[in-house]
XYZ file of C-alpha atoms in Angstrom:
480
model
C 9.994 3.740 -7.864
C 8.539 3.194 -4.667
C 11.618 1.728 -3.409
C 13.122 4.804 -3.870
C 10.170 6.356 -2.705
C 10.132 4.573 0.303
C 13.815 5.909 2.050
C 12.339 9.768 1.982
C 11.163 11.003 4.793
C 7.391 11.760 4.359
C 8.252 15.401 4.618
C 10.829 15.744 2.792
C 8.689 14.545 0.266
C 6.381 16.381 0.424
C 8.510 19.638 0.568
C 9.697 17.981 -3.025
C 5.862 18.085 -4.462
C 5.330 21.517 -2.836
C 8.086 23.047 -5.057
C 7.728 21.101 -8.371
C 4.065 22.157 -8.175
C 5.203 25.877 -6.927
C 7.516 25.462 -10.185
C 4.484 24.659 -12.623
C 1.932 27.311 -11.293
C 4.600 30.136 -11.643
C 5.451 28.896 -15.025
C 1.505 28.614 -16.075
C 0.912 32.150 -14.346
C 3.514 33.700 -16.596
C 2.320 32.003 -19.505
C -1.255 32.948 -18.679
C -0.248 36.287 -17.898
C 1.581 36.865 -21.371
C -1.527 35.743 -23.184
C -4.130 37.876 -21.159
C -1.940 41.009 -22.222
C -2.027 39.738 -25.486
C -5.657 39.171 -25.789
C -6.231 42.598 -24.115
C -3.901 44.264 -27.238
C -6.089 42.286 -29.689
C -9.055 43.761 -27.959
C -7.480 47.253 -28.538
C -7.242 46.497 -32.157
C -10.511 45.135 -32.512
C -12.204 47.718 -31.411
C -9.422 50.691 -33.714
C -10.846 48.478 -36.762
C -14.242 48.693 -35.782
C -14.062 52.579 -35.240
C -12.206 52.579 -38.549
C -16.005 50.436 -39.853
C -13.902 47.566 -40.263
C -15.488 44.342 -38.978
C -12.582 42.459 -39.810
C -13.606 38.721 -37.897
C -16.821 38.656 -39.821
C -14.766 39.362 -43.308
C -12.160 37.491 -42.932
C -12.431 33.140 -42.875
C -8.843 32.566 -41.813
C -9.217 35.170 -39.185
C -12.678 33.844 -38.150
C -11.325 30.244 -37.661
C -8.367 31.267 -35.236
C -10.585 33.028 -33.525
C -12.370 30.047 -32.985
C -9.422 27.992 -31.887
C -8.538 30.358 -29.539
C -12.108 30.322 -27.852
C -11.119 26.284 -27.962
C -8.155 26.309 -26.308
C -9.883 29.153 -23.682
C -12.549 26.179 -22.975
C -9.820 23.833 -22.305
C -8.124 25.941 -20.468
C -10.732 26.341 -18.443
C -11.458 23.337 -17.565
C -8.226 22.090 -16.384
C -8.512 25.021 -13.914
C -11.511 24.230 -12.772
C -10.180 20.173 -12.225
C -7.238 21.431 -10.645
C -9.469 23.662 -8.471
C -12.089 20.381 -7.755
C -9.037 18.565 -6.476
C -7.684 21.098 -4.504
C -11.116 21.908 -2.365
C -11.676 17.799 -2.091
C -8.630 17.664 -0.441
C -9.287 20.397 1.984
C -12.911 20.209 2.240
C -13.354 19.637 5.959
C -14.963 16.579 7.936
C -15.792 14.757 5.056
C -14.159 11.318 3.526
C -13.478 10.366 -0.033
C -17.827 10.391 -0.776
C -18.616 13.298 0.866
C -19.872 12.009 3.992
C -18.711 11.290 7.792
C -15.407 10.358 7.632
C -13.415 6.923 8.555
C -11.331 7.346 12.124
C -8.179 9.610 11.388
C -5.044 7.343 11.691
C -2.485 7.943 14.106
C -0.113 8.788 11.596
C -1.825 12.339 10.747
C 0.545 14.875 10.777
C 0.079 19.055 10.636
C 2.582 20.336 8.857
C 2.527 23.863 7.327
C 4.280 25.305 5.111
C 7.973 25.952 4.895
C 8.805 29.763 5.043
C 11.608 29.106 2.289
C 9.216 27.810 -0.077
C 8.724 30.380 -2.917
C 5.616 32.486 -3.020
C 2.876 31.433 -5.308
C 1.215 34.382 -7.063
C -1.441 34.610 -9.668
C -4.985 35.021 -7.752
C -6.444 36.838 -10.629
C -5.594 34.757 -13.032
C -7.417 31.878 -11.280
C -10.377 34.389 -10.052
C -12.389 33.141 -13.312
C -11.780 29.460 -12.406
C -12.682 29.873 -8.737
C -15.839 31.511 -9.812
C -16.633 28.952 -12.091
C -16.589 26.348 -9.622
C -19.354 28.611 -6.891
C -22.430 28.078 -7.250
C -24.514 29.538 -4.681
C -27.318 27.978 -5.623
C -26.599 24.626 -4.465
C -27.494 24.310 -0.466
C -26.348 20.664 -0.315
C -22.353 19.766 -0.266
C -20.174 17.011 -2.366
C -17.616 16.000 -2.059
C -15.570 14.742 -4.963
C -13.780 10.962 -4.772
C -10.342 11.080 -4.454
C -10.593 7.093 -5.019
C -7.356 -3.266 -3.956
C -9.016 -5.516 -5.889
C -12.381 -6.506 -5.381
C -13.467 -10.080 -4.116
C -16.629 -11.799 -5.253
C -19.407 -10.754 -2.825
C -20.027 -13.832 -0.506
C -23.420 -12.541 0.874
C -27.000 -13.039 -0.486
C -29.565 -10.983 0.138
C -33.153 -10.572 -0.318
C -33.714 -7.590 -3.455
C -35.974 -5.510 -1.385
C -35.518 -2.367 -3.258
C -38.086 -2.167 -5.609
C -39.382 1.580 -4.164
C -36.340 4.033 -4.769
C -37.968 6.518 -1.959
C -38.855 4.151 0.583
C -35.046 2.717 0.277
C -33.226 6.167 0.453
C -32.754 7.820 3.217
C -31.807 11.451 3.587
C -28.543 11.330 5.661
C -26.440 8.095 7.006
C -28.427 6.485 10.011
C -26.658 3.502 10.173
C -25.486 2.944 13.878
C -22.613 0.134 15.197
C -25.638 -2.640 15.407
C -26.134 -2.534 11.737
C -22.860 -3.101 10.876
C -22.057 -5.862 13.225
C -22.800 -9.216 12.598
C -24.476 -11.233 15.319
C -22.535 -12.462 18.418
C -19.632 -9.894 17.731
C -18.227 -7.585 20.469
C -19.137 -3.771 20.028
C -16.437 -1.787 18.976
C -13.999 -0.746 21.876
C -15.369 2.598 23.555
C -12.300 4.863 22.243
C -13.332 3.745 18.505
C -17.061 4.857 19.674
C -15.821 8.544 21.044
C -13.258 9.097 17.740
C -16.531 8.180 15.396
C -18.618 11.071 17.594
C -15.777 13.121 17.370
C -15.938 13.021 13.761
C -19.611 12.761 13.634
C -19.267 16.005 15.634
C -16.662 17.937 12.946
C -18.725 17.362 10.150
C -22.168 18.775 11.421
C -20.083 22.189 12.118
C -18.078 21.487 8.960
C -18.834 24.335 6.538
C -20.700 23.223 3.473
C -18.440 22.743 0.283
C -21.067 24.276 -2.214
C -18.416 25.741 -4.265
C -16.781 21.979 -4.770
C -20.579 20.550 -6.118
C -21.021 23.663 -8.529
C -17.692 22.752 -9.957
C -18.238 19.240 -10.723
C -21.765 20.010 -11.967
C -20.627 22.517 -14.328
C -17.605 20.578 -15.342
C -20.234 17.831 -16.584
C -22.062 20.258 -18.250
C -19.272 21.401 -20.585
C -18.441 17.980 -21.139
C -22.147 16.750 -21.601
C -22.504 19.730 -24.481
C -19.106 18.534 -25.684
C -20.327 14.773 -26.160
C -23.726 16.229 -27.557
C -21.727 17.688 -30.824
C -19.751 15.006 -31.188
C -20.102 12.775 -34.288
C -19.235 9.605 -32.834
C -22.212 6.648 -32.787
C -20.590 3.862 -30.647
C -22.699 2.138 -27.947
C -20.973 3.225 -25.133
C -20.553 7.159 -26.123
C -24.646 7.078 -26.011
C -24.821 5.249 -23.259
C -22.431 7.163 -21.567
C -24.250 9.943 -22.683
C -27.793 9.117 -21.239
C -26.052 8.582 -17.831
C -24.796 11.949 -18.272
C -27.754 13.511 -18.361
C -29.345 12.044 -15.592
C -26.763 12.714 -13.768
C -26.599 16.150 -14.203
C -30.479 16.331 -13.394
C -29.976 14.764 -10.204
C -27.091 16.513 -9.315
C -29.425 20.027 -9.709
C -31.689 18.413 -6.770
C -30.779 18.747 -3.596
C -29.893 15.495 -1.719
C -32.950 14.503 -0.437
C -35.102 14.610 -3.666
C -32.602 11.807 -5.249
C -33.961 8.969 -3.692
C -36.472 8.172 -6.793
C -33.464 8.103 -9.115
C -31.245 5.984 -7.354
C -32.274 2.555 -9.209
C -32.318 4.231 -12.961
C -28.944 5.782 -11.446
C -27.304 2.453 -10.561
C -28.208 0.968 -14.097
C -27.157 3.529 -16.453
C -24.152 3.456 -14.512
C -24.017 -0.331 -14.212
C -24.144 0.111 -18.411
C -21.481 2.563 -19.248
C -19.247 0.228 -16.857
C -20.150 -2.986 -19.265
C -19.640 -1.228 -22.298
C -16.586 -0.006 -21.342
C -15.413 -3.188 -20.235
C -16.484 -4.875 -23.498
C -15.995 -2.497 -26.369
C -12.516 -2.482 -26.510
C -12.446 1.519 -27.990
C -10.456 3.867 -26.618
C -11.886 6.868 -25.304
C -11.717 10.665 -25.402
C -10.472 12.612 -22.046
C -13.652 14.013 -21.638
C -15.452 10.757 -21.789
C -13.025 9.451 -19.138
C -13.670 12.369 -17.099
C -17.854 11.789 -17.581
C -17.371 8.136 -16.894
C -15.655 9.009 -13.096
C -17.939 11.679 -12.582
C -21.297 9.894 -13.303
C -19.415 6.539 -11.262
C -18.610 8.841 -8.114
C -21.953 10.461 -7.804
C -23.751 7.494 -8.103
C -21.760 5.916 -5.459
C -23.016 9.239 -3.217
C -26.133 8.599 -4.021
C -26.464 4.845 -3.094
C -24.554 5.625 0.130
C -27.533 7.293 1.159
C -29.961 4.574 0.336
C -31.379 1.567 2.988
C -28.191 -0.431 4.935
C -29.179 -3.614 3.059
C -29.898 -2.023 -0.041
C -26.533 0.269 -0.147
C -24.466 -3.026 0.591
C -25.570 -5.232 -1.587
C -25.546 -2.160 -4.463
C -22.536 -0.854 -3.610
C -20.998 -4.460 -3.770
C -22.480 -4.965 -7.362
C -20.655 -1.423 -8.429
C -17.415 -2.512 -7.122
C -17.162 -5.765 -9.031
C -18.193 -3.862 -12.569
C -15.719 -0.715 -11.606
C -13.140 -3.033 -10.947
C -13.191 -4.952 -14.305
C -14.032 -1.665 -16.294
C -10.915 -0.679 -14.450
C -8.685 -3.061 -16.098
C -9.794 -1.433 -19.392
C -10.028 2.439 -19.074
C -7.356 2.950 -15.956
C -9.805 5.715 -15.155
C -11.260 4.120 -11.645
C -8.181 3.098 -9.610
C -8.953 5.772 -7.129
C -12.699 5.474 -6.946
C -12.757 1.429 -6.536
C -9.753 1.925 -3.855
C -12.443 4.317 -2.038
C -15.478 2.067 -2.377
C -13.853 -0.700 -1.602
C -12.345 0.589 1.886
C -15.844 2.684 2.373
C -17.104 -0.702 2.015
C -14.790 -2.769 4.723
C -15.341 0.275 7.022
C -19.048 0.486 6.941
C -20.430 -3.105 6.970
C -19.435 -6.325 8.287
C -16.181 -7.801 6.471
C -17.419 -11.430 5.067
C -15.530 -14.475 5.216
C -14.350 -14.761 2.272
C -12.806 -11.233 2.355
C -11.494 -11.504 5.714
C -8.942 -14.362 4.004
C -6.865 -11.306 2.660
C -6.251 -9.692 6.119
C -5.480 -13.361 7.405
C -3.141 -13.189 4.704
C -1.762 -9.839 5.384
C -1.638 -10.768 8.836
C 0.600 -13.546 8.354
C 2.672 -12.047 5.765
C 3.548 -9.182 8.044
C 4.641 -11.155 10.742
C 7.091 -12.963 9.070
C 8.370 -9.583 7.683
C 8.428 -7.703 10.967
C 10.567 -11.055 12.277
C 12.862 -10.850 9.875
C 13.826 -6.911 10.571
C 16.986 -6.030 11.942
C 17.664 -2.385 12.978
C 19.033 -0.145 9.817
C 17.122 -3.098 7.405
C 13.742 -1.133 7.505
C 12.101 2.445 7.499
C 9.061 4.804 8.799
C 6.744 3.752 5.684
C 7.357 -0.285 6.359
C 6.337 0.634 10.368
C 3.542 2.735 9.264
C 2.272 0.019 7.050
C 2.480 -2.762 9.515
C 0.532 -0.087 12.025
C -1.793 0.502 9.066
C -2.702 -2.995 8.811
C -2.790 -3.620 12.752
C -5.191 -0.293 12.708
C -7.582 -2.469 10.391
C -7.512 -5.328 11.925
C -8.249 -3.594 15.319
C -11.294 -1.731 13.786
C -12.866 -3.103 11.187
C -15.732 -5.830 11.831
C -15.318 -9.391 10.852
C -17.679 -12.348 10.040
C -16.897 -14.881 12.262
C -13.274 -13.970 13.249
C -12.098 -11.528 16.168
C -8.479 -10.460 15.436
C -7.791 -9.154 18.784
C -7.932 -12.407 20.336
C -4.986 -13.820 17.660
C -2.324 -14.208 19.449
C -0.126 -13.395 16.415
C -2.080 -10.251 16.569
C -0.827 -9.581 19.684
C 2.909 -10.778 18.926
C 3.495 -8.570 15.643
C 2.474 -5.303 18.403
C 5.282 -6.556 20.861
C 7.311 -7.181 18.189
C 6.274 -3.440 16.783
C 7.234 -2.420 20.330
C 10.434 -3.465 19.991
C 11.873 -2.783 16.732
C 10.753 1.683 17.742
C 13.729 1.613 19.578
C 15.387 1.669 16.170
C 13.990 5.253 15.457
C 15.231 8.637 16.959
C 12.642 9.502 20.140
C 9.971 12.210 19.053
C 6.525 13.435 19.814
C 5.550 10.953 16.127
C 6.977 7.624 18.218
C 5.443 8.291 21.543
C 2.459 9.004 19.504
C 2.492 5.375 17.749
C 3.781 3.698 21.083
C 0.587 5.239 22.648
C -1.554 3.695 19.877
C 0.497 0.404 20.099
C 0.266 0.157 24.071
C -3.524 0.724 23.530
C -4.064 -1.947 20.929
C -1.935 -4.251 23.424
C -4.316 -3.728 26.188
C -7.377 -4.420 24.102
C -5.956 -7.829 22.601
C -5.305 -8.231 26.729
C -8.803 -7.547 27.916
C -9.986 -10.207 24.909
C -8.284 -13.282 25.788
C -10.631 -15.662 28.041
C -9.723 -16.280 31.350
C -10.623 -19.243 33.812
C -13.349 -18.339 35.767
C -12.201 -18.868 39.768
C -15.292 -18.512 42.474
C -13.348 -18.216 45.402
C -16.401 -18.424 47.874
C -17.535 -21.870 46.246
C -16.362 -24.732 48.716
C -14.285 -27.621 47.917
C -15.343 -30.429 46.608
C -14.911 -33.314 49.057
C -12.411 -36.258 48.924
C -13.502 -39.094 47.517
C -12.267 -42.587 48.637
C -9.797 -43.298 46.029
C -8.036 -40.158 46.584
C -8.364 -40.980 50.701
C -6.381 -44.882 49.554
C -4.051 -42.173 47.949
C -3.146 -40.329 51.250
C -2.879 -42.884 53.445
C -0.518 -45.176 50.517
C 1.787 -41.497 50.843
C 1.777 -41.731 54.301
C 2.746 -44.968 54.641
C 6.204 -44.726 52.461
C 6.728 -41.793 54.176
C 6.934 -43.874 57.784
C 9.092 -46.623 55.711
C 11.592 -43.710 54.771
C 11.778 -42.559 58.147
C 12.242 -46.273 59.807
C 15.167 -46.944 57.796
């Protein structure tokens, strides 16, 4: 598949998912349509019986217990609107990354595309009023954003637990500057990384808050935390993922600020439901998936906000358990994907992880040497200039890729094999980037210091015997 995947152009791809979902939502709509008319005629009939003293639900069973499977199949329906809705304003929700909070630097290969003009019209605003509505909330002043979520590698670090006080270790907003996350005797970050970060920094404060987006999710847990609360089943991880539940949806009624003495409760309720799941072996329900990656994402948010030493060595924890309930559910892909690059892109890289980009490194050099022109595509470049874009960013323990010279090789070599692509604004774009990344490997590399005011050093005799043995052969020479 994603060979195939692969040889389409990224917007012609994307013109393919804009249609096949423009195919479903027309389909739904008239679907949706057919049964609002239809429930509106029952409503006409209802109410002839009644005038007719009739009260025809209440006297009837059979009639009774359709009735109630169509109020079922209205809550379901419901609440795959209001997911579909969740994802749609997490994707668009501005100046925010995957947790809701400044985001990562854009990558060069961001492209605005709108719309095509052919594309068929999408319709249907009232029948998705009732959804939209159901995911405002005006009530909530303080914006989420959902996570729209590689494996994880044992964390090589320890550190002191120094988090026994929740509210001394959470902090209201994310003040961790460039000196936090670098490790000692490390270069700051080059100065253009510094201005995109304030640049982003800058977007989100005048970003407008996505109230409507935390409503959702809290009322989408709230249907499924009433759901689980009827439900007959006893196992160990349905209470347990119950209890987390609930204290999630308690927190999530606070705003952001008065979570802080939560945040260790939090983490362990949510450390449980990802050991049970991991261990018990059951299967579970949709909406006990969908509980288990909402309670997981909003307890990430809320330990992103705690103490820099604290949130590391937490959020490090979390990513080990997600990754291994992972293997189980198939529920968390996105969210450890997320953590684990919030992770990379927030602290220091250790050792131990930094082995995979050394990896990476190497394996994409031999790849890139290997190309001929018409024997790769735009998505193999972009994901060399994806991993270059890492490498060139992100903060290592004891290793500076900029001064590799492979580093530096795979970006000529990068260099080169663009000339295999048709010339647009896109290429000079990544040629910029690639020039740039050139220059900063160049200003790196160590160079021999030369004081050309010292004075130098005088002869000694040997060298003197030297001359004079030099000038002597040269008379010999001459005599002859």
């Amino acid at each position: 598949m994603d060979a195939i995947l692969a040889r389409l152009d990224p917007r012609q791809l994307r013109q393919f998912c804009v249609d096949a979902v423009g195919h479903e939502l027309r389909i739904a709509h008239e679907l949706i349509e057919k049964a609002r008319v239809a429930a509106k005629r029952l409503e006409d009939v209802q109410d002839a019986a009644q005038r007719l003293r009739f009260d025809v639900f209440n006297d009837d069973d059979a009639l009774r217990r359709e009735l109630q499977e169509l109020h079922a199949a209205h809550h379901d329906l419901g609440l795959s609107l209001a997911r579909i809705q969740c994802a749609k304003a997490s994707e668009v929700a501005p100046g925010t990354d995957a947790f809701g909070l400044e985001p990562r630097p854009c990558k060069w290969t961001t492209v605005k595309t709108e719309p095509s003009a052919n594309s068929p019209p999408v319709t249907g605003e009232r029948v998705f009023a009732q959804a939209i509505d159901l995911c405002h909330d005006s009530d909530d002043s303080e914006g989420e954003a959902s996570v729209v979520s590689l494996s994880s590698v044992e964390d090589s670090e320890s550190e002191s637990d120094r988090d026994d006080n929740g509210d001394e270790t959470f902090v209201p907003s994310d003040t961790e500057s460039d000196e936090e996350r670098r490790a000692p005797g490390l270069p700051p970050p080059p100065a253009s990384r510094k201005r995109r970060l304030s640049e982003i920094s800058d977007a989100t404060e005048s970003a407008p808050s996505s109230a409507a987006l935390s409503g959702c999710k809290r009322k989408l847990l709230t249907d499924l935390v009433a759901k689980m609360e009827s439900s007959s089943s006893q196992s160990s991880h349905h209470r347990a993922l119950l209890a987390a539940g609930k204290l999630a949806l308690t927190q999530m009624r606070k705003p952001i600020k008065d979570r802080g003495a939560a945040w260790k409760a939090l983490f362990e309720k949510t450390n449980a439901i990802l050991l049970t799941a991991t261990s018990s072996g059951e299967s579970q329900s949709e909406g006990e998936d969908s509980v288990l990656v909402i309670v997981v994402e909003f307890t990430i948010q809320v330990l992103t906000k705690c103490r820099p030493d604290v949130r590391r060595k937490r959020l490090r924890q979390l990513l080990r358990v997600m990754t291994s309930a992972d293997e189980s559910t198939g529920q968390l892909a996105k969210s450890v994907a997320a953590l684990q690059e919030y992770i990379h892109e927030r602290f220091v890289i250790p050792k131990r992880e930094a082995k995979v980009f050394r990896q990476r490194l190497a394996a994409a050099c031999s790849t890139v040497n290997a190309w001929e022109k018409g024997s790769f595509n735009v998505p193999e470049f972009v994901d060399k200039m994806d991993l270059l874009r890492d490498l060139m960013t992100k903060q290592f323990e004891a290793w500076q890729p900029a001064r590799e010279t492979r580093v530096a090789g795979l970006i000529v070599k990068l260099l080169e094999k663009m000339e295999a692509f048709r010339p647009g604004k896109l290429q000079d774009q990544r040629r910029e980037t690639l020039v740039a990344w050139l220059e900063q490997c160049d200003a790196t590399q160590p160079s021999p210091a030369i004081d050309p005011v010292a004075p130098s050093a005088p002869a000694g005799p040997a060298a003197l015997s030297k001359k004079k043995k030099k000038k002597k052969k040269k008379k010999a020479k001459s005599q002859k």
